[in-house]
Amino acid sequence: MFFHNLLTATALAAVASAKHLYVSSYSGNVTTLSLTQTPHANANSSSDSNYTLTTLSSNNACAPNASFLTIDRIHQNLFCVNEGIVNPNGSLVSFKISPNSGELTKINSAITPAAPVNSVLYTPPHNGTSKQLLAVAHYAWGLTTYTVDPDTANFTLTQSFNFTQAKAGPNAARQAAPHPHQVILDPTKKFLLLPDLGSDLVRVFHINSSTLTLTARPSIPVAPGSGPRHGVFQTVHNGTSGGAKHYFFLVTELANTITSYDVHYQPFDAGLELFPRTSMKTYGNHSEPVFAGNAAAEIALVCDRELVVSNRNASFYHIANPDPRNATEVPSDTLATFRIGAGAQEGRFSFGELSPAGGSFPRQFSVDGGEDLVAVGLQNSGLVVIYARDKATGRLGREVLASVEVEGAVTSVVWGE
Ligand SMILES: *[C@@H]1O[C@H](CO)[C@@H](O)[C@H](O)[C@H]1NC(C)=O
Ligand SMILES: *[C@@H]1O[C@H](CO)[C@@H](O)[C@H](O)[C@H]1NC(C)=O
Ligand SMILES: *[C@@H]1O[C@H](CO)[C@@H](O)[C@H](O)[C@H]1NC(C)=O
Ligand SMILES: *[C@@H]1O[C@H](CO)[C@@H](O)[C@H](O)[C@H]1NC(C)=O
Ligand SMILES: *[C@@H]1O[C@H](CO)[C@@H](O)[C@H](O)[C@H]1NC(C)=O
Ligand SMILES: *[C@@H]1O[C@H](CO)[C@@H](O)[C@H](O)[C@H]1NC(C)=O
Ligand SMILES: *[C@@H]1O[C@H](CO)[C@@H](O)[C@H](O)[C@H]1NC(C)=O
Ligand SMILES: *[C@@H]1O[C@H](CO)[C@@H](O)[C@H](O)[C@H]1NC(C)=O
Ligand SMILES: *[C@@H]1O[C@H](CO)[C@@H](O)[C@H](O)[C@H]1NC(C)=O
Ligand SMILES: *[C@@H]1O[C@H](CO)[C@@H](O)[C@H](O)[C@H]1NC(C)=O
Ligand SMILES: *[C@@H]1O[C@H](CO)[C@@H](O)[C@H](O)[C@H]1NC(C)=O
Ligand SMILES: *[C@@H]1O[C@H](CO)[C@@H](O)[C@H](O)[C@H]1NC(C)=O
């Protein structure tokens, strides 16, 4: 989809452009949305536009409980996991995305171990072949991998790892068993990291660079009872030496913290170590929310130097009702921004601010390729909302640019672009 560069907007005529988004929800449907942007005359920024979010089509192959989407934009493939909340098994479904319409055609569907909630694609580190695998984190089981044919989007099961833990963690209700919540590819493409909410571990797997098969490496313990959920890497290149340093930022769901770590790779791919730097609450310097069950969820690195984190069940705001005819304001949870340091402050970060998330339970959000729009998936509101992001300041918008209702609890939203 063509998208205007909004920072050179003096040349902008009031020409509409559109982008697709894909949304998963616990209703089981994966929905294709279109975000249409009509710039105002003399528009200078993404907020100087009218936006409209509309539903184009939906596909129920990822029923009953679609929980996460991973997109391969190069091959126009979409992978959906169904958490199968009331079933002993989940499923994995692959789709081809139709050019122009964004319509989804199911390619393959397979039963999986219980409760898949997240996935990531990975390829060889220094290899131009089309070999590709998808790793899937199962909240109630462990890790599976699938070999993918990127041209067809077909896949076959390759490896399975059932995780165990010796005893319940400090939060007995949530930590009686391992609960891997995400699978993250490291910047060297040599390791997969899995924050495990039940075990208070970041589990580590080494990727064989030619076969792409996985071997477990020592897990990294984090604060007991914190419940690690999602993380993101930052790489800082040293222009002088040509080298690079890596940092990892981890969000915990039970303690509502964000912690940065220096990443040290051990010799002979033996594993990696994480050395903590900054740690703070995910709502920054705001006083502890009184809302029961505040649960930080998603984290993203934006413009290589900023972090955005979503806080669920912490309704600091009341915002305009998504129904423009209804004058009653609705509670809104928050997005939190953090600024990563440079130079002597590398690997450390400071709090920016909170802003509204657009409704209740921002389980997941995605920043667009231009890094000036944020799409938020609101699980309890059944909404996708779009906010502007100011590229100069990193601040997120206060006013919803566009929103659309999606049937069921929204679990993830990704940009098609
Ligand atoms: C933007 O929306 C406003 C309010 O609905 C409308 O008055 C205006 O004409 C729209 N502008 C464009 C460029 O579509
Ligand atoms: C955009 O910038 C130009 C030049 O600075 C200014 O004349 C114009 O009013 C701005 N447009 C808007 C919508 O703010
Ligand atoms: C869900 O998708 C199916 C098509 O796969 C469609 O028939 C149904 O209307 C969709 N439901 C909603 C609420 O969009
Ligand atoms: C999961 O899917 C089932 C079957 O459609 C549905 O009854 C249930 O409400 C869904 N779970 C959630 C949390 O939405
Ligand atoms: C489905 O779940 C059952 C029970 O946990 C498990 O034994 C079986 O291996 C699962 N099937 C697949 C294909 O993963
Ligand atoms: C996908 O792969 C499976 C297993 O290799 C095969 O049985 C099936 O026919 C393939 N499906 C398509 C659409 O190519
Ligand atoms: C996973 O491993 C544990 C411990 O070995 C075992 O009790 C459990 O049945 C296994 N689960 C599955 C689904 O295979
Ligand atoms: C990767 O797998 C190949 C084939 O099994 C094996 O020969 C090689 O030693 C493995 N590399 C590492 C680093 O384990
Ligand atoms: C890339 O990986 C494939 C699959 O392991 C292997 O057959 C091929 O030789 C590798 N190519 C290069 C250039 O390393
Ligand atoms: C970059 O590398 C050079 C040469 O190794 C080193 O002197 C310098 O301290 C490094 N800079 C940073 C910011 O790490
Ligand atoms: C207006 O919004 C409030 C809050 O969401 C809701 O409780 C109420 O039912 C709505 N009123 C109408 C007429 O839809
Ligand atoms: C909280 O942090 C913000 C941003 O760093 C700062 O502007 C504000 O003064 C701080 N408030 C308190 C009470 O410390």
Coordinates of N, CA and C in Angstrom, one line a residue, residues 37 39 80 82 145 159 189 244 348 396 404:
Q37 N -6.7 7.3 4.9 CA -6.2 8.6 5.4 C -6.5 9.6 4.3
P39 N -5.6 13.4 3.9 CA -4.9 14.6 4.5 C -5.7 15.9 4.3
C80 N -1.7 -17.6 12.0 CA -2.5 -17.3 13.2 C -2.5 -18.5 14.1
N82 N -4.5 -20.3 17.3 CA -5.8 -20.4 18.0 C -5.5 -21.0 19.4
T145 N 8.1 -25.9 16.9 CA 8.6 -25.2 15.6 C 8.0 -25.9 14.4
Q159 N 9.8 -29.5 15.6 CA 10.2 -29.9 16.9 C 9.2 -29.5 18.0
K189 N 20.3 -13.7 15.4 CA 19.5 -14.9 14.8 C 20.1 -16.2 15.3
A244 N 28.8 -4.2 17.6 CA 27.4 -3.9 18.1 C 27.3 -4.4 19.5
R348 N 20.3 2.0 29.6 CA 19.4 2.5 30.7 C 18.3 3.2 30.0
L396 N 2.8 10.1 22.1 CA 1.7 9.4 21.5 C 0.5 10.4 21.6
V404 N -12.5 1.0 15.2 CA -13.6 0.1 14.6 C -13.8 -1.0 15.6

